[in-house]
XYZ file of C-alpha atoms in Angstrom:
445
model
C 71.964 148.643 51.969
C 70.280 147.460 48.794
C 69.393 143.738 48.681
C 71.447 143.358 45.465
C 74.656 144.097 47.434
C 73.903 141.412 50.022
C 73.340 138.924 47.213
C 76.520 139.985 45.382
C 78.570 139.553 48.571
C 77.117 136.112 49.323
C 77.816 134.926 45.770
C 81.381 136.263 46.008
C 82.363 134.559 49.267
C 80.745 131.256 48.195
C 82.252 131.376 44.687
C 78.836 131.113 43.001
C 79.297 131.960 39.275
C 77.148 134.692 37.676
C 75.220 132.167 35.517
C 73.797 130.691 38.763
C 72.499 134.145 39.694
C 68.865 132.980 39.915
C 69.871 130.232 42.370
C 70.098 132.612 45.345
C 67.203 134.836 46.467
C 67.215 137.328 49.341
C 63.869 138.731 50.534
C 63.128 141.573 52.919
C 59.717 141.590 54.626
C 58.815 145.184 55.636
C 55.929 144.018 57.864
C 58.164 142.408 60.454
C 61.559 143.698 59.295
C 62.829 140.165 58.608
C 65.245 138.814 56.005
C 65.158 135.429 54.311
C 67.840 133.720 52.216
C 66.651 130.994 49.798
C 68.774 128.788 47.573
C 67.754 126.529 44.690
C 68.072 122.749 44.744
C 70.817 122.747 42.098
C 73.082 124.769 44.445
C 72.779 122.150 47.194
C 76.219 120.628 46.626
C 77.883 123.653 45.003
C 80.976 125.016 46.828
C 80.479 122.495 49.658
C 83.754 123.432 51.369
C 82.949 127.161 51.403
C 79.381 126.580 52.640
C 80.175 124.062 55.410
C 83.832 124.597 56.298
C 85.144 128.076 55.418
C 82.018 130.202 56.137
C 79.824 127.647 57.874
C 79.923 124.532 60.019
C 78.612 120.996 59.601
C 75.506 121.963 61.613
C 75.001 125.534 60.301
C 75.552 126.335 56.634
C 76.863 129.697 55.409
C 73.352 130.453 54.061
C 71.797 130.062 57.511
C 74.561 132.082 59.190
C 74.229 134.881 56.617
C 70.449 134.970 57.171
C 71.009 135.195 60.944
C 73.494 138.056 60.384
C 70.895 139.960 58.329
C 68.330 139.413 61.097
C 70.832 140.569 63.794
C 70.535 137.141 65.443
C 73.285 135.094 67.099
C 73.061 131.525 65.833
C 72.224 128.820 68.371
C 72.700 125.094 67.771
C 70.503 122.686 69.761
C 70.632 118.932 70.354
C 67.521 116.895 71.064
C 67.839 114.541 74.027
C 65.356 112.268 75.771
C 64.643 112.917 79.430
C 61.975 111.065 81.461
C 60.448 109.778 78.234
C 60.118 113.300 76.786
C 62.168 114.965 74.096
C 64.029 118.065 75.207
C 66.167 120.595 73.323
C 69.486 121.587 74.897
C 72.040 124.097 73.659
C 75.187 122.554 72.180
C 77.878 124.928 73.482
C 80.742 123.772 71.248
C 78.721 123.847 68.015
C 77.169 127.225 68.944
C 80.600 128.789 69.601
C 81.916 127.377 66.290
C 78.898 128.786 64.385
C 79.299 132.224 65.986
C 83.005 132.297 65.060
C 81.976 131.793 61.419
C 79.262 134.444 61.808
C 81.878 136.943 63.008
C 84.068 136.003 60.041
C 81.197 136.765 57.606
C 80.510 140.105 59.353
C 84.160 141.185 59.238
C 84.533 140.240 55.564
C 81.337 142.135 54.723
C 82.701 145.267 56.454
C 85.861 145.074 54.325
C 84.003 144.254 51.098
C 81.099 146.734 51.194
C 83.308 149.855 50.924
C 86.071 148.318 48.793
C 84.455 149.418 45.512
C 84.553 153.244 45.043
C 81.246 153.432 43.129
C 79.444 151.300 45.691
C 80.963 153.329 48.529
C 79.822 156.636 46.972
C 76.317 155.301 46.401
C 75.946 154.092 50.002
C 77.433 157.241 51.547
C 75.122 159.411 49.416
C 72.127 157.314 50.393
C 72.987 157.548 54.101
C 73.419 161.317 53.845
C 70.153 161.722 51.912
C 68.223 159.717 54.493
C 69.716 160.678 57.837
C 72.352 163.343 57.485
C 70.600 166.280 55.795
C 68.915 167.910 58.783
C 70.465 170.876 60.535
C 68.835 171.372 63.898
C 67.461 174.917 64.253
C 68.183 176.859 67.435
C 65.288 178.811 68.930
C 65.554 182.113 70.770
C 62.576 182.930 72.960
C 64.058 186.077 74.548
C 61.600 188.317 72.638
C 58.462 186.525 73.907
C 55.875 188.439 75.943
C 53.319 186.670 78.121
C 50.261 188.880 78.673
C 48.076 187.955 81.651
C 50.844 185.838 83.167
C 51.826 186.382 86.818
C 54.194 189.425 86.652
C 56.152 188.116 89.661
C 57.275 185.044 87.692
C 60.056 185.526 85.107
C 60.783 182.540 82.898
C 64.446 181.609 82.507
C 66.114 181.694 79.052
C 65.948 177.903 78.484
C 62.230 177.945 79.328
C 61.512 180.747 76.863
C 63.514 178.966 74.159
C 61.440 175.816 74.708
C 58.177 177.812 74.527
C 59.394 179.431 71.284
C 60.284 176.056 69.776
C 56.910 174.431 70.481
C 54.664 177.445 69.835
C 56.370 178.434 66.553
C 56.220 174.973 64.993
C 53.701 172.894 66.962
C 56.175 170.013 66.505
C 56.338 167.045 68.852
C 58.984 167.904 71.452
C 60.848 166.179 74.257
C 61.619 168.546 77.143
C 64.646 166.685 78.467
C 65.423 169.179 81.241
C 66.921 168.183 84.570
C 64.818 167.962 87.730
C 64.102 171.437 89.100
C 64.486 173.281 85.786
C 60.830 174.334 85.691
C 59.197 171.967 83.201
C 55.745 172.641 84.695
C 55.993 176.389 84.031
C 57.479 175.737 80.572
C 54.463 173.612 79.617
C 51.989 176.052 81.173
C 53.476 179.027 79.290
C 53.545 176.959 76.084
C 49.849 176.147 76.447
C 49.136 179.899 76.830
C 51.084 180.720 73.656
C 49.505 177.870 71.631
C 46.048 179.157 72.575
C 46.997 182.746 71.698
C 48.344 181.677 68.291
C 45.326 179.463 67.590
C 47.536 176.367 67.130
C 45.671 174.487 69.895
C 42.049 174.706 70.991
C 42.164 172.343 73.955
C 45.332 171.171 75.749
C 45.491 168.186 78.065
C 48.170 167.645 80.748
C 48.746 164.018 81.811
C 50.555 164.010 85.153
C 51.452 161.443 87.865
C 48.535 160.716 90.199
C 50.095 162.182 93.351
C 50.852 165.638 91.886
C 47.580 166.495 90.108
C 46.682 169.112 92.708
C 50.238 170.460 92.820
C 50.104 170.926 89.033
C 46.768 172.742 89.291
C 48.190 175.075 91.958
C 51.350 175.785 89.917
C 49.403 176.599 86.735
C 46.969 178.832 88.635
C 49.920 180.623 90.190
C 51.544 181.126 86.748
C 48.327 181.936 84.833
C 45.697 183.365 87.201
C 43.184 183.896 84.349
C 43.542 180.440 82.743
C 40.401 178.318 82.505
C 41.560 174.983 83.946
C 39.601 171.781 84.450
C 41.072 169.346 86.969
C 39.742 165.814 86.418
C 39.055 164.012 89.711
C 38.599 160.301 90.446
C 34.850 160.865 90.888
C 34.585 162.097 87.281
C 35.453 158.579 86.097
C 32.824 156.724 88.109
C 30.254 155.174 85.782
C 27.384 157.560 86.598
C 29.586 160.674 86.135
C 31.350 159.769 82.874
C 28.778 161.269 80.493
C 28.767 164.469 82.505
C 32.598 164.645 82.428
C 32.781 164.043 78.650
C 30.182 166.784 78.069
C 32.056 169.162 80.372
C 35.336 168.627 78.494
C 33.874 168.593 74.985
C 31.556 171.596 75.348
C 33.631 173.804 77.654
C 36.205 176.321 76.352
C 39.143 175.125 78.485
C 42.717 176.379 78.236
C 43.978 173.211 79.903
C 42.651 169.948 81.320
C 44.788 168.360 84.060
C 44.314 164.617 84.407
C 46.030 161.869 86.418
C 47.877 159.117 84.544
C 45.542 156.424 85.931
C 42.434 158.365 84.823
C 43.973 159.060 81.392
C 44.423 155.301 80.875
C 40.678 154.815 81.471
C 39.789 156.908 78.416
C 40.077 154.464 75.499
C 40.663 155.208 71.834
C 37.450 154.243 70.004
C 37.160 150.656 68.744
C 36.232 152.010 65.277
C 39.594 153.734 65.022
C 41.528 150.652 66.132
C 39.559 148.485 63.645
C 40.294 150.964 60.828
C 44.041 150.886 61.584
C 44.128 147.070 61.642
C 42.195 146.873 58.344
C 44.693 149.269 56.737
C 47.597 147.098 57.923
C 45.952 143.876 56.652
C 45.396 145.601 53.281
C 49.107 146.522 53.068
C 50.140 142.944 53.909
C 47.833 141.565 51.177
C 49.351 143.964 48.633
C 52.844 142.764 49.600
C 51.808 139.096 49.188
C 50.480 139.825 45.678
C 53.700 141.697 44.810
C 55.822 138.775 46.071
C 54.044 136.342 43.722
C 54.301 138.760 40.780
C 57.997 139.568 41.243
C 59.385 136.161 42.178
C 58.948 132.720 40.732
C 59.253 130.872 44.080
C 58.517 133.209 47.027
C 56.896 130.545 49.226
C 59.076 131.207 52.277
C 58.514 134.968 52.183
C 54.748 134.566 51.628
C 54.434 132.039 54.471
C 55.798 134.616 56.918
C 53.444 137.322 55.596
C 50.445 134.968 55.845
C 51.350 134.292 59.498
C 51.430 138.041 60.304
C 48.151 138.577 58.433
C 46.469 135.780 60.421
C 47.672 137.359 63.674
C 46.242 140.778 62.697
C 42.930 139.212 61.619
C 42.635 137.524 65.032
C 43.186 140.929 66.720
C 40.540 142.458 64.436
C 37.994 139.721 65.234
C 38.574 140.180 68.980
C 38.051 143.949 68.686
C 34.847 143.553 66.662
C 33.438 140.963 69.099
C 34.182 143.123 72.125
C 30.886 145.023 72.231
C 30.434 144.815 76.009
C 32.695 147.788 76.690
C 31.313 151.100 77.935
C 31.880 153.321 74.900
C 30.533 156.596 76.301
C 34.025 157.761 77.086
C 36.398 157.819 74.092
C 39.469 159.982 73.696
C 38.322 161.421 70.352
C 35.044 162.670 71.869
C 36.896 164.992 74.285
C 37.993 167.430 71.557
C 41.592 167.493 72.872
C 44.079 168.518 70.158
C 47.344 169.032 72.099
C 48.847 166.641 74.622
C 51.432 167.325 77.350
C 52.798 164.237 79.148
C 54.732 164.853 82.367
C 57.230 162.244 83.650
C 57.062 160.553 80.237
C 59.592 157.878 81.274
C 56.644 156.119 82.953
C 55.569 155.089 79.431
C 58.845 153.612 78.209
C 57.665 149.956 78.183
C 56.271 150.207 74.686
C 56.094 146.884 72.816
C 59.368 146.339 70.967
C 59.214 143.898 68.078
C 62.695 142.442 67.582
C 64.316 139.290 66.266
C 67.478 139.807 68.323
C 68.016 137.245 71.037
C 69.865 137.478 74.327
C 70.894 141.137 73.955
C 71.161 143.070 77.228
C 68.754 146.004 77.477
C 66.242 144.736 74.912
C 62.909 143.807 76.438
C 59.779 142.831 74.533
C 57.559 143.216 77.613
C 54.783 145.671 76.819
C 52.631 147.692 79.188
C 48.994 148.434 78.352
C 49.590 152.014 79.534
C 52.334 152.620 76.937
C 50.360 151.018 74.075
C 47.361 153.205 74.966
C 49.488 156.391 74.935
C 50.956 155.429 71.540
C 47.468 155.203 69.986
C 46.531 158.589 71.457
C 49.742 160.229 70.208
C 49.020 158.854 66.712
C 45.512 160.358 66.859
C 46.831 163.799 67.897
C 49.519 163.636 65.163
C 46.841 162.858 62.548
C 44.814 165.898 63.624
C 47.843 168.103 62.843
C 48.945 166.161 59.739
C 52.426 165.122 60.883
C 54.649 164.732 63.953
C 52.944 167.594 65.785
C 50.806 168.182 68.863
C 52.581 166.122 71.566
C 55.054 167.310 74.226
C 56.872 164.915 76.564
C 58.710 166.061 79.686
C 61.151 163.957 81.674
C 64.537 164.333 83.322
C 65.441 160.710 82.471
C 64.426 159.802 78.890
C 67.227 157.209 78.788
C 67.901 155.531 82.134
C 69.302 152.064 81.443
C 69.054 151.062 77.794
C 69.596 152.440 74.276
C 66.188 151.042 73.294
C 64.580 153.868 75.289
C 65.951 156.329 72.715
C 64.076 154.429 69.986
C 60.930 154.349 72.161
C 60.983 158.150 72.524
C 61.445 158.504 68.754
C 58.540 156.113 68.165
C 56.213 158.311 70.223
C 57.409 161.678 68.944
C 58.798 161.036 65.449
C 56.912 158.015 64.076
C 56.065 159.687 60.734
C 59.701 160.701 60.227
C 60.876 157.146 60.988
C 58.361 155.744 58.464
C 59.523 158.173 55.780
C 63.107 156.928 56.065
C 62.004 153.277 56.072
C 62.443 152.455 59.768
C 59.286 150.596 60.817
C 60.805 148.374 63.502
C 63.512 148.500 66.138
C 65.814 146.105 64.251
C 66.124 148.511 61.316
C 66.946 151.371 63.729
C 69.490 149.242 65.592
C 71.134 148.136 62.334
C 71.498 151.753 61.155
C 72.616 153.449 64.360
C 73.966 150.766 66.676
C 76.107 147.697 66.866
C 75.610 144.589 68.978
C 78.805 143.641 70.778
C 79.402 140.155 72.211
C 81.414 140.166 75.425
C 81.809 138.202 78.649
C 79.795 139.599 81.523
C 81.080 139.258 85.078
C 78.556 138.038 87.629
C 78.000 140.654 90.395
C 79.461 138.256 93.019
């Protein structure tokens, strides 16, 4: 929804005349997906009843509530009390409930207003269709595929052949969301064989749970007796063996490298690459700050937020550049891997989720180092292929207990596509495809 429509709606419900148009400013910050509503001094006492009674409360004005709505936040009102000589903030239940009632009123009125004008409705529907609703999913038929040198006693099932056709014809990032026992191991092995035959991949790596590394090796050898497989052992990652292992991977002509998840996490992305990515992000933030000053006469609030994010990124950059003690013999880029298969991919679902929503069930901002590391490696593989290509995830449970896991999978496998349509953070995704519902939750007892 264009910012101009949010502004038009706010001016309408608060009865702000058109000649006070420059008194209200609404900013969107793409670097943390946040919204900010500013009002000029001369509007301070304008439409007092509407701002503090009809669409707001004495403790939360309509401007604040509208800003919280844009940021998908439920308003909370706190009182400051003194306890044991210290000041403490406590939630004021009555004021909070009153503010949220007004928030719901604003949301409901916006729903009615936004589609009430035919021209506006057509523009928004067209924009939605252009962005999200113009892709027809192709269906792949792998029944024609032949697998020379594969074990003649093993016949792949139709769904397995279709999956091989999909990945080997396009090279696109793919999620094999097949139930347990449907043969994901053989699907990935046969796909690797096809990718090598077609010249799409030179070196494939399989990341598998620690306890089934040997089982995977046995299954692939059974399926492809002539495949050149390298199985990475724990000993390969001991300090004195690392150089030897890197040389073995980089110089050998391997069809597939099978590696345990714990060993995979020990192979870092190079510091140079991480520094380059941070510098690019800082550059984009600086450009946005300059644009804010050029386009607006008083963007202080918006710039303050951007400066805070920039400072945070610069601190990360400094830490990376100071960290020279690390053993840098082993980096992921030096292995020459250009196609990645991740088995049991749900083990990586705790990817950091930046969100401004508060107290919403299923949304966790806890981040695991393992997931962050995989994200960087997926980005590297995607860059090698110039798009969302080169990564295959396999899991029977991509979504187990929260809708956010759907976004996490898309972040790994479709990050370029999400960027193209302007979804850089979870909040934008949630605003487009979901709705937060407030309801009473019964305690288990």
